[in-house]
Tab-separated table of C-alpha atoms in Angstrom:
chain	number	residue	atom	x	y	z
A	1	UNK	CA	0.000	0.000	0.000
A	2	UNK	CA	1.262	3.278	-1.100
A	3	UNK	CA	-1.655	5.873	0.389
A	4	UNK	CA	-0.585	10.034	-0.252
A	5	UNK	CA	-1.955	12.045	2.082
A	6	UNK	CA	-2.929	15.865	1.255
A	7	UNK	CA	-1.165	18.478	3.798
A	8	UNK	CA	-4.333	18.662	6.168
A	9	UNK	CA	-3.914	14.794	6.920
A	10	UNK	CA	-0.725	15.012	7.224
A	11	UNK	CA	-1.224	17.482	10.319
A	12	UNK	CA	-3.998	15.428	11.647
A	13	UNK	CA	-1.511	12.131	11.475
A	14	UNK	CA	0.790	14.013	13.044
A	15	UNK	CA	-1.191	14.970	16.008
A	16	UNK	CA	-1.767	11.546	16.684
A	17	UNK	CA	1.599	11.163	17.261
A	18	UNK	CA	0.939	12.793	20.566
A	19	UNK	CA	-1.072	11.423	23.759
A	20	UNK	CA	-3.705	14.643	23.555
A	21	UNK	CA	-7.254	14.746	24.071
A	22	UNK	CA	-9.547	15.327	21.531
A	23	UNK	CA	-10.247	18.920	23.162
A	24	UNK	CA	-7.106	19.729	23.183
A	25	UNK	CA	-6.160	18.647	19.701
A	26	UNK	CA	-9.793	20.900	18.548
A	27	UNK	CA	-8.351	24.051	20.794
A	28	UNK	CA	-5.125	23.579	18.756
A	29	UNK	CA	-6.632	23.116	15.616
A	30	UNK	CA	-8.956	25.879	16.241
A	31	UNK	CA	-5.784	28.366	16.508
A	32	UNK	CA	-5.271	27.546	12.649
A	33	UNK	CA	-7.682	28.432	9.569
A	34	UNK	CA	-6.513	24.974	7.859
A	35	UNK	CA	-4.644	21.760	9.926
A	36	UNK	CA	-1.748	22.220	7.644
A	37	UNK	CA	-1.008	25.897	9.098
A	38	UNK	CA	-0.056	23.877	12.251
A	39	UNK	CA	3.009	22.425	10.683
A	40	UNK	CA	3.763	25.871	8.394
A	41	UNK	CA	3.136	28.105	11.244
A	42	UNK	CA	4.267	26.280	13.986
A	43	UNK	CA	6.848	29.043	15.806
A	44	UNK	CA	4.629	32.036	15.414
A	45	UNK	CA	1.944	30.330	17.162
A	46	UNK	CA	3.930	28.115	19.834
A	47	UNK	CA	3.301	30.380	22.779
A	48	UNK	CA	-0.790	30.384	21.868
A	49	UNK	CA	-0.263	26.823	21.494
A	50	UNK	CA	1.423	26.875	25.389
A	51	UNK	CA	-1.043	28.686	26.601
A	52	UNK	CA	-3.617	26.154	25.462
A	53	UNK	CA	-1.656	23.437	27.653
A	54	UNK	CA	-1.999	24.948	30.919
A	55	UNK	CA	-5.432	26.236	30.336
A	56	UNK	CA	-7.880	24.975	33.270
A	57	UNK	CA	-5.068	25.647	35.944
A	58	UNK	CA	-5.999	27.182	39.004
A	59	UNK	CA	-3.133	27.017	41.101
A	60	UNK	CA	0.519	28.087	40.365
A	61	UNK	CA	1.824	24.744	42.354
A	62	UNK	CA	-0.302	23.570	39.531
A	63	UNK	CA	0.862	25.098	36.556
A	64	UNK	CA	4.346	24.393	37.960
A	65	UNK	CA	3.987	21.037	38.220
A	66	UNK	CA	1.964	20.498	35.114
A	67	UNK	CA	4.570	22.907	33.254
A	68	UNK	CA	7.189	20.219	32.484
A	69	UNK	CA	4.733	18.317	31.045
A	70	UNK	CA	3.190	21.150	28.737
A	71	UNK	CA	6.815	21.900	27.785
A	72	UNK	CA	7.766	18.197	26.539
A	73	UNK	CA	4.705	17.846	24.392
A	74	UNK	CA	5.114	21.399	22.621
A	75	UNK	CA	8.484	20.491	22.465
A	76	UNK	CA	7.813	17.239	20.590
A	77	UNK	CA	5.258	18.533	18.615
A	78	UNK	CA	8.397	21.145	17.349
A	79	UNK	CA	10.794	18.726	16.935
A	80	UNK	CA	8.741	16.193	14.880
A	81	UNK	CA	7.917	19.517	12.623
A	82	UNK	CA	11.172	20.209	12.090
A	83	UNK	CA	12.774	16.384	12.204
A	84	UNK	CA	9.450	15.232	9.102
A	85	UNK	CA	8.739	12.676	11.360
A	86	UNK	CA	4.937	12.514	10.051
A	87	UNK	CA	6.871	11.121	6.588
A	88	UNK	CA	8.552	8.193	8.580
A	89	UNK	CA	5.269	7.473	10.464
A	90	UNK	CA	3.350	7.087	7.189
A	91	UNK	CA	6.088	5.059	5.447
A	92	UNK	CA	5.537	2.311	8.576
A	93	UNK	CA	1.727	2.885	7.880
A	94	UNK	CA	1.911	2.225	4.517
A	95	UNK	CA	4.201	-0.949	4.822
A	96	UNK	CA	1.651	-2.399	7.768
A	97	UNK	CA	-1.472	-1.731	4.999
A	98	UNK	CA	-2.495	1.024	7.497
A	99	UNK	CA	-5.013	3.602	6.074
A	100	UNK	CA	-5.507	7.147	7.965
A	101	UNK	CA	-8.873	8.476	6.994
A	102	UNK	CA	-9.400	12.333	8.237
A	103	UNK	CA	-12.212	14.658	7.711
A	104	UNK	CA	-10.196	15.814	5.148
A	105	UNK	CA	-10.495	12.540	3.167
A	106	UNK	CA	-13.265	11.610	0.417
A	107	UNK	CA	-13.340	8.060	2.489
A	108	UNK	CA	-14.481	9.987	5.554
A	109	UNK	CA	-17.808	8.166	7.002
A	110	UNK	CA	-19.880	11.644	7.116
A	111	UNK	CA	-22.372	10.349	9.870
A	112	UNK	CA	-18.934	11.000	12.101
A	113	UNK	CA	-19.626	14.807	11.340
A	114	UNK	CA	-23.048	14.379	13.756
A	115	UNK	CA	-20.273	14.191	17.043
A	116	UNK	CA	-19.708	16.751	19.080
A	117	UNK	CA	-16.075	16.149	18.224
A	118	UNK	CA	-16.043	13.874	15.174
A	119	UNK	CA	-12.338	11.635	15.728
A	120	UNK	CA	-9.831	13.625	13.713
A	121	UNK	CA	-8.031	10.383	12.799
A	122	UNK	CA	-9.191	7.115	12.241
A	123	UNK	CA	-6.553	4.551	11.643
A	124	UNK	CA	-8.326	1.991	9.285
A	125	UNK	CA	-7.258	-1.981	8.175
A	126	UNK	CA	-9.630	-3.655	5.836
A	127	UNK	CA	-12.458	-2.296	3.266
A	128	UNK	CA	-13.144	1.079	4.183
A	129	UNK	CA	-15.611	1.577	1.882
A	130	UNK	CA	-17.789	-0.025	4.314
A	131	UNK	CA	-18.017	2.993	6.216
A	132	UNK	CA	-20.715	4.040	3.593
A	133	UNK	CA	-23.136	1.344	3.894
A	134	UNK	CA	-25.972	0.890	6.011
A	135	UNK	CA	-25.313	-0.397	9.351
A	136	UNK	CA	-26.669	-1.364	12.530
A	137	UNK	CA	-24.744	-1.678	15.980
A	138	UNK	CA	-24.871	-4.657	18.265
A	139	UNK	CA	-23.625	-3.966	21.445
A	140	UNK	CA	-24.572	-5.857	24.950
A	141	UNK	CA	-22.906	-7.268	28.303
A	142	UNK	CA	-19.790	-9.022	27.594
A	143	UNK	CA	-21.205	-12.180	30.057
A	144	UNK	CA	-24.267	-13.146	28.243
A	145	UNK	CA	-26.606	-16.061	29.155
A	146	UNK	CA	-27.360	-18.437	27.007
A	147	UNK	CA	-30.145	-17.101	25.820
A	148	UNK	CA	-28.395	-13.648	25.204
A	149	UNK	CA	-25.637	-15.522	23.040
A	150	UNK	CA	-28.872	-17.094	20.681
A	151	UNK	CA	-30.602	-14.221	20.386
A	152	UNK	CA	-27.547	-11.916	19.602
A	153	UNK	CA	-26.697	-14.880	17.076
A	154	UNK	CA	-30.169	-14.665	15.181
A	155	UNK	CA	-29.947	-10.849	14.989
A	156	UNK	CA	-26.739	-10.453	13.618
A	157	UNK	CA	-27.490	-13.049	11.237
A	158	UNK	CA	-30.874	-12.320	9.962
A	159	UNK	CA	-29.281	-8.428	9.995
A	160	UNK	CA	-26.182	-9.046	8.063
A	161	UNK	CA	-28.464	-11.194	5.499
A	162	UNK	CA	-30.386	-8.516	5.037
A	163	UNK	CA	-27.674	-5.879	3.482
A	164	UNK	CA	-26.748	-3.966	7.262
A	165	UNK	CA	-22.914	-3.989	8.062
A	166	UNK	CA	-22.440	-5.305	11.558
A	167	UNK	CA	-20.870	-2.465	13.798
A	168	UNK	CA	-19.479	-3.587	17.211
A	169	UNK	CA	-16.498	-2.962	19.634
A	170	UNK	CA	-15.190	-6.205	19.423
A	171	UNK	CA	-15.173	-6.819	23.370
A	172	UNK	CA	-15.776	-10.322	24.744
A	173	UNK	CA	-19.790	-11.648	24.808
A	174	UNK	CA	-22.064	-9.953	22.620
A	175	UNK	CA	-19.498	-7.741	20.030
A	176	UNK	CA	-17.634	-10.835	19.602
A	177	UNK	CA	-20.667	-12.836	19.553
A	178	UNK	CA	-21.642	-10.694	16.686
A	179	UNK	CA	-18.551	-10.059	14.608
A	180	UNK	CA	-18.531	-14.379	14.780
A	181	UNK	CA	-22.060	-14.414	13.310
A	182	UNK	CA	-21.631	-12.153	10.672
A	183	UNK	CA	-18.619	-13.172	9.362
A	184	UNK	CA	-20.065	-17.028	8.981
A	185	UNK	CA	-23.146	-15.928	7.857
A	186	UNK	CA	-20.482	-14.168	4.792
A	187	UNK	CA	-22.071	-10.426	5.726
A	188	UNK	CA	-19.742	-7.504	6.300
A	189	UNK	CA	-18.453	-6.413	9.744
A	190	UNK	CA	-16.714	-3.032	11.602
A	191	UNK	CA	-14.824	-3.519	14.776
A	192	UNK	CA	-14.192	-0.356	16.260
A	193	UNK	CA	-11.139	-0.437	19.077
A	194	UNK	CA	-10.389	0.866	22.348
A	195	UNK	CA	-6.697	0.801	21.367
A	196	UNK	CA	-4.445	0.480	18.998
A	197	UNK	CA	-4.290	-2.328	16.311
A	198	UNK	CA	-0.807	-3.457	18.217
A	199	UNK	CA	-2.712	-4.068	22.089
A	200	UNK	CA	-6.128	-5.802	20.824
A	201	UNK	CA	-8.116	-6.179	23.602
A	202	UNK	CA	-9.175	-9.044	24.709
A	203	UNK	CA	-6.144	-10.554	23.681
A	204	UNK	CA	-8.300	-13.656	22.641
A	205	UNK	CA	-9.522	-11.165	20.176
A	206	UNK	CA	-6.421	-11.050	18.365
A	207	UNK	CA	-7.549	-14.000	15.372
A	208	UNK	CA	-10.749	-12.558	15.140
A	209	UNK	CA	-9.649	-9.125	14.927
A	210	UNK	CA	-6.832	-10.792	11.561
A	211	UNK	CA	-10.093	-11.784	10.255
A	212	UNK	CA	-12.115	-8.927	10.596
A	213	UNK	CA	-9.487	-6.828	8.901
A	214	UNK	CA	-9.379	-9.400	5.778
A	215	UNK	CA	-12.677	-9.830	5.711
A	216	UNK	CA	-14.147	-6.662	6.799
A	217	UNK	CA	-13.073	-3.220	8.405
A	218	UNK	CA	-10.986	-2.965	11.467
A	219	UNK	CA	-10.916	0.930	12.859
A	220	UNK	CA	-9.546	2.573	15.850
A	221	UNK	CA	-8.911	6.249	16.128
A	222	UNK	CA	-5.521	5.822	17.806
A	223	UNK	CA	-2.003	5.239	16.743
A	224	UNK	CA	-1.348	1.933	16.405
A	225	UNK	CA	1.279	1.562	19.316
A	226	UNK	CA	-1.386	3.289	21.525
A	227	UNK	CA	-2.345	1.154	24.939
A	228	UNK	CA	-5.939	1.111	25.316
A	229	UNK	CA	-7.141	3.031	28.490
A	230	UNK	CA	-10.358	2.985	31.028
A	231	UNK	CA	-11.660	6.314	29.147
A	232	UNK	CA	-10.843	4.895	25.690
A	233	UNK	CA	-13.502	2.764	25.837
A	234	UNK	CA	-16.055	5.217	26.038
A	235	UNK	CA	-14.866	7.165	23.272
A	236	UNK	CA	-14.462	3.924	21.469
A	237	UNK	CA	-18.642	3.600	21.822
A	238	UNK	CA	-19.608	6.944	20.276
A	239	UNK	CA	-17.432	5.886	17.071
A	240	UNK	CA	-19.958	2.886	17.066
A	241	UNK	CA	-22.943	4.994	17.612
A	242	UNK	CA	-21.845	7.310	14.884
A	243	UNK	CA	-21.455	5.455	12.217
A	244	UNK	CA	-24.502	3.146	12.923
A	245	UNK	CA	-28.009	3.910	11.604
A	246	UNK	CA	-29.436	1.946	14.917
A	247	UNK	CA	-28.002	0.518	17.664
A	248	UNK	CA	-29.682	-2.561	19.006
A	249	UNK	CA	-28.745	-3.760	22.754
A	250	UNK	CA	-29.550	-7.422	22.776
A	251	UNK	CA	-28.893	-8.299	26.858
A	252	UNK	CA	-27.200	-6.067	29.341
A	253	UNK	CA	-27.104	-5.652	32.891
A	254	UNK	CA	-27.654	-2.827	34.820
A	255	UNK	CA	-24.317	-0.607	34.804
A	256	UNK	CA	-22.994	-3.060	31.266
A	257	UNK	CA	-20.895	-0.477	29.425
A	258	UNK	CA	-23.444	-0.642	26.582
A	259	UNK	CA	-25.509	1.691	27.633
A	260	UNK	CA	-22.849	4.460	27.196
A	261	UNK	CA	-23.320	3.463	23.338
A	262	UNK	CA	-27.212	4.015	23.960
A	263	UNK	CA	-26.393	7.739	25.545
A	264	UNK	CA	-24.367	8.617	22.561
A	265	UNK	CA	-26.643	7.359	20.198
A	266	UNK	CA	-29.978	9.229	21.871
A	267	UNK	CA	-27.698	12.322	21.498
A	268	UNK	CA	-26.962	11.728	18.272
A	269	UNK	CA	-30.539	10.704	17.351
A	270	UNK	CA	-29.942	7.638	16.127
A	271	UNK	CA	-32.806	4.434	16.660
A	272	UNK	CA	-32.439	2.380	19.631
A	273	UNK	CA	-33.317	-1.229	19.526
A	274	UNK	CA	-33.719	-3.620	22.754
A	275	UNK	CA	-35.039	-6.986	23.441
A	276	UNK	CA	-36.333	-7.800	26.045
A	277	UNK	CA	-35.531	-10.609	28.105
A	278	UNK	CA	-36.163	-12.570	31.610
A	279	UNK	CA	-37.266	-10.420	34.579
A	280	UNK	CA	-35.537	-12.588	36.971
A	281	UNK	CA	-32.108	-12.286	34.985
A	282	UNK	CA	-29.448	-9.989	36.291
A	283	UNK	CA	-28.303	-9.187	32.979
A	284	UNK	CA	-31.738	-8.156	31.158
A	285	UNK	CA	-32.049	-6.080	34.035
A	286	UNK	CA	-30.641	-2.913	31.632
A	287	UNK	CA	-32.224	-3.870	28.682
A	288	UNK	CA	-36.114	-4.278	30.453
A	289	UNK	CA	-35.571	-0.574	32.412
A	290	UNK	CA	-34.416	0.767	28.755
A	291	UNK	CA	-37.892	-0.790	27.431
A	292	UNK	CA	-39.741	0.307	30.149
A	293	UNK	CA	-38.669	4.020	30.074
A	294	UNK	CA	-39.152	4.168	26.652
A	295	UNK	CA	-35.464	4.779	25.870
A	296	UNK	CA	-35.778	2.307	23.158
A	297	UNK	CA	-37.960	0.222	20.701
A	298	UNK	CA	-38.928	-3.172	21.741
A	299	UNK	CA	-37.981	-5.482	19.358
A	300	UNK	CA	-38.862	-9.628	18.666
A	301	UNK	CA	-37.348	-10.298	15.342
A	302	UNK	CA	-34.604	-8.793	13.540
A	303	UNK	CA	-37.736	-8.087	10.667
A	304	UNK	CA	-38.643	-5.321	13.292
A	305	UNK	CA	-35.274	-3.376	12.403
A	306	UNK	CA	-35.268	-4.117	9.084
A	307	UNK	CA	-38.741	-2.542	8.149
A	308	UNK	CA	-37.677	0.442	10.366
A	309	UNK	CA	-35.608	1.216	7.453
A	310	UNK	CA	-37.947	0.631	4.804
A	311	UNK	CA	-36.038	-2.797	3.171
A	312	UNK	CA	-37.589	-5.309	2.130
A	313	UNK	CA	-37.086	-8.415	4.670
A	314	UNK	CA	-35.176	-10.944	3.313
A	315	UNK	CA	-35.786	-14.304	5.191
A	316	UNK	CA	-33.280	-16.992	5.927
A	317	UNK	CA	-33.819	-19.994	3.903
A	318	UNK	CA	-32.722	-23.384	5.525
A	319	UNK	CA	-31.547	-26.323	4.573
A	320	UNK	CA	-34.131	-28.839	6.288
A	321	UNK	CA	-37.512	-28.383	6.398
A	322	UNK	CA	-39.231	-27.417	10.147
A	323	UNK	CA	-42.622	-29.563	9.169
A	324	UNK	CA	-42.776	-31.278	12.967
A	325	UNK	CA	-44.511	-34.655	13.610
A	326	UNK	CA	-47.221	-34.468	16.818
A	327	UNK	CA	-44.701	-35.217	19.209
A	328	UNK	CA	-42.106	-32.562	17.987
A	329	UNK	CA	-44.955	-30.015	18.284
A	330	UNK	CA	-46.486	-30.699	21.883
A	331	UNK	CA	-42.317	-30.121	22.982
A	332	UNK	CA	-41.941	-27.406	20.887
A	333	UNK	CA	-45.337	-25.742	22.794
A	334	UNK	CA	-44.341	-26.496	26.141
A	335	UNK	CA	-40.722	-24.513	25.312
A	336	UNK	CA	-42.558	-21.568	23.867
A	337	UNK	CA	-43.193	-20.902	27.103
A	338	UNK	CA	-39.797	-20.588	28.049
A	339	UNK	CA	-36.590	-22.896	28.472
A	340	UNK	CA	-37.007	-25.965	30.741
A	341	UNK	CA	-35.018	-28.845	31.913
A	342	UNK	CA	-35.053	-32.563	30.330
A	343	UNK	CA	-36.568	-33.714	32.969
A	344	UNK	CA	-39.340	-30.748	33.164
A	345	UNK	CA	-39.815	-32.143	29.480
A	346	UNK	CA	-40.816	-35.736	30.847
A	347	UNK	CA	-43.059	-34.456	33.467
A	348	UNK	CA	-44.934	-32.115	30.624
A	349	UNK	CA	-45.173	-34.000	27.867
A	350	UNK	CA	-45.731	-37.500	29.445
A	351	UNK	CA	-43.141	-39.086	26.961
A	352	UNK	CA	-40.912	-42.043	28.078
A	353	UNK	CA	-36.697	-40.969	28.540
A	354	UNK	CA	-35.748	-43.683	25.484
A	355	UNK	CA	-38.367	-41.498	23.310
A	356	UNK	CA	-37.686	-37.874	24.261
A	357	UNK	CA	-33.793	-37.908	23.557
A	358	UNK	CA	-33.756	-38.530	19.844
A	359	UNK	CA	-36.614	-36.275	19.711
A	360	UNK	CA	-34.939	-33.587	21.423
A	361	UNK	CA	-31.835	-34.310	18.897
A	362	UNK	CA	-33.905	-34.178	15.482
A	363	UNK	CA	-34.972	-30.931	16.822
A	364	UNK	CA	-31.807	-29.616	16.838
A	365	UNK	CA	-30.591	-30.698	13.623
A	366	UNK	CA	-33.840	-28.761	12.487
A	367	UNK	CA	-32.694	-25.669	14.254
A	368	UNK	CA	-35.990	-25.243	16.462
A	369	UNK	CA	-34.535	-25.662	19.200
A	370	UNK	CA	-31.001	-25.253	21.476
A	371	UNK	CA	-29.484	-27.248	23.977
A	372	UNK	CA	-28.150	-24.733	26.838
A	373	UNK	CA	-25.814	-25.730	29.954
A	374	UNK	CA	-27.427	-27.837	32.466
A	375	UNK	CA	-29.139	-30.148	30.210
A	376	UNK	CA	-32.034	-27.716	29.560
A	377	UNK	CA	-33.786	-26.762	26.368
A	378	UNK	CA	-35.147	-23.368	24.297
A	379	UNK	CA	-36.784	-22.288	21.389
A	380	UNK	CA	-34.419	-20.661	18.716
């Protein structure tokens, strides 16, 4: 890969280079008519640009102690100027496949420009054109039940088949949950990190996150030597709430991260999805109170998102027919009313143990039903 980058990237890349916060890098930026005057005007604006470091100090034990810090990163941020080191960075960019996309790009997602502070860099592996189809966000508690891991399967699925990219943060339960789905169902999928591409987190990430960048679009909007942090997360979820048309919370908890995602997304006026789930489980505890103040749309069926948008549902097909004998049925009925044990299953349905198990079985192989932990049984 051999990307050239117009003067105003270059700036932007450049800033990245430093461990700044996004108001910080806007008050610097704001000092400028164009990002490119940063690196031409540098000197005639460095004591503005000092000023902007100590800004917020109320002390002068405070400015003293904060001033060595202020003076190392205007210091840097002189050096590299004056040293090109923005033309070394993007050489190791280039030879690690590494895309920058700016505001300043074409490739820009523009549903980024809806943030208070849109990301002025986001480092990008994969097909970045996927940042201009329609997509939906999956987020949820990174323990899920069993019945949380089904239904986040079937929604990312029946999703993906219908034309929406998969957006997700690619933390353990539900995001990884759904970047699996989508990618074996062959739809498209965006992680979006808390770090950088060299500290994926989980670790146990790591092969999924290789996949998601040859199969789909792996973003993060920091440098890829950059440690992921407690408040990186966060800004991680507004990235996913951007560039999402939706964001649909399958199970969560009651403090699960996710709902961060949900505040940035009722800010940014995007559609919030939630299903429901048990009101004796811990973690549907966040997505019931989200139904129940009307924070989001209740939905059964991943046909409920999809005609939000106006798209025609397109239904899965499979492989074996779901025609049930009598026996099949009166099981199937008893676990519409929710999961139950094998031996619940005996009691109910009056059937003999020698009968029931290869019933049980053919109803899996016809995907009605799941086997969950503790020998006990639900509807798909």
């Amino acid at each position: 890969m051999n990307v050239v980058y117009n003067e105003n990237e270059k700036a932007l890349i450049l800033l990245s280079l430093f461990d700044l916060s996004l108001q910080k890098e806007k008050e610097v930026l704001s000092l400028f008519e164009f990002p490119k005057d940063l690196v031409e005007k540098f000197e005639e604006y460095e004591s503005q640009i000092n000023a902007i470091f100590v800004k917020g100090m109320k002390t002068e034990s405070q400015e003293k102690d904060f001033g060595y810090k202020r003076h190392k990163i205007v210091s840097q941020i002189k050096q590299a100027i004056l040293q090109d080191k923005i033309s070394q960075f993007i050489d190791e960019l280039n030879k690690k496949n590494i895309r920058v996309v700016t505001p300043y790009s074409d490739l820009y997602p523009k549903k980024l420009f809806d943030l208070e502070i849109p990301p002025f860099t986001l480092f990008c592996i994969g097909d970045v054109s996927l940042f201009e189809t329609d997509s939906i966000g999956i987020v949820g508690t990174r323990t899920p039940t069993p019945y949380g891991r089904i239904i986040t399967e079937k929604f990312a699925k029946g999703l993906s088949e219908n034309g929406f990219t998969i957006v997700s943060g690619l933390a353990s339960g539900v995001d990884t949950i759904s970047h699996k789905t989508t990618l074996d169902n062959g739809g498209k999928t965006i992680a979006v990190l808390g770090g950088g591409f060299e500290h994926i987190f989980p670790t146990f990430n790591t092969n999924l996150a290789r996949q998601i960048a040859h199969e789909g679009l792996l973003v993060s909007e920091y440098r890829p030597d950059f440690k992921p942090a407690l408040y990186t997360f966060p800004q991680r979820n507004r990235i996913i709430a951007g560039l999402s048309l939706g964001i649909l919370i399958t199970e969560a908890g009651e403090k699960s991260g996710s709902l961060h995602t949900k505040e940035f997304a009722l800010d940014l006026g995007r559609e919030i999805f939630v299903v429901p789930g048990n009101i004796t489980s811990p973690m549907s505890k966040g997505t019931n109170r989200l139904i129940r103040s009307a924070q989001g749309a209740c939905v059964l069926d991943y046909e409920d998102i999809v005609c939000v948008f106006n798209k025609k549902v397109v239904k899965s097909v499979s492989v074996l027919p779901k025609q049930l004998t009598f026996d099949e049925t009166a099981v199937v009925k008893e676990l519409e009313t929710g999961e139950k044990s094998f031996e619940e299953l005996i009691e109910l349905t009056k059937m003999e143990t020698k009968n029931l198990n290869p019933l049980l079985t053919l109803l899996e192989i016809k995907g009605v039903i799941k086997q969950l932990p503790g020998n006990r049984y639900m509807v798909i």
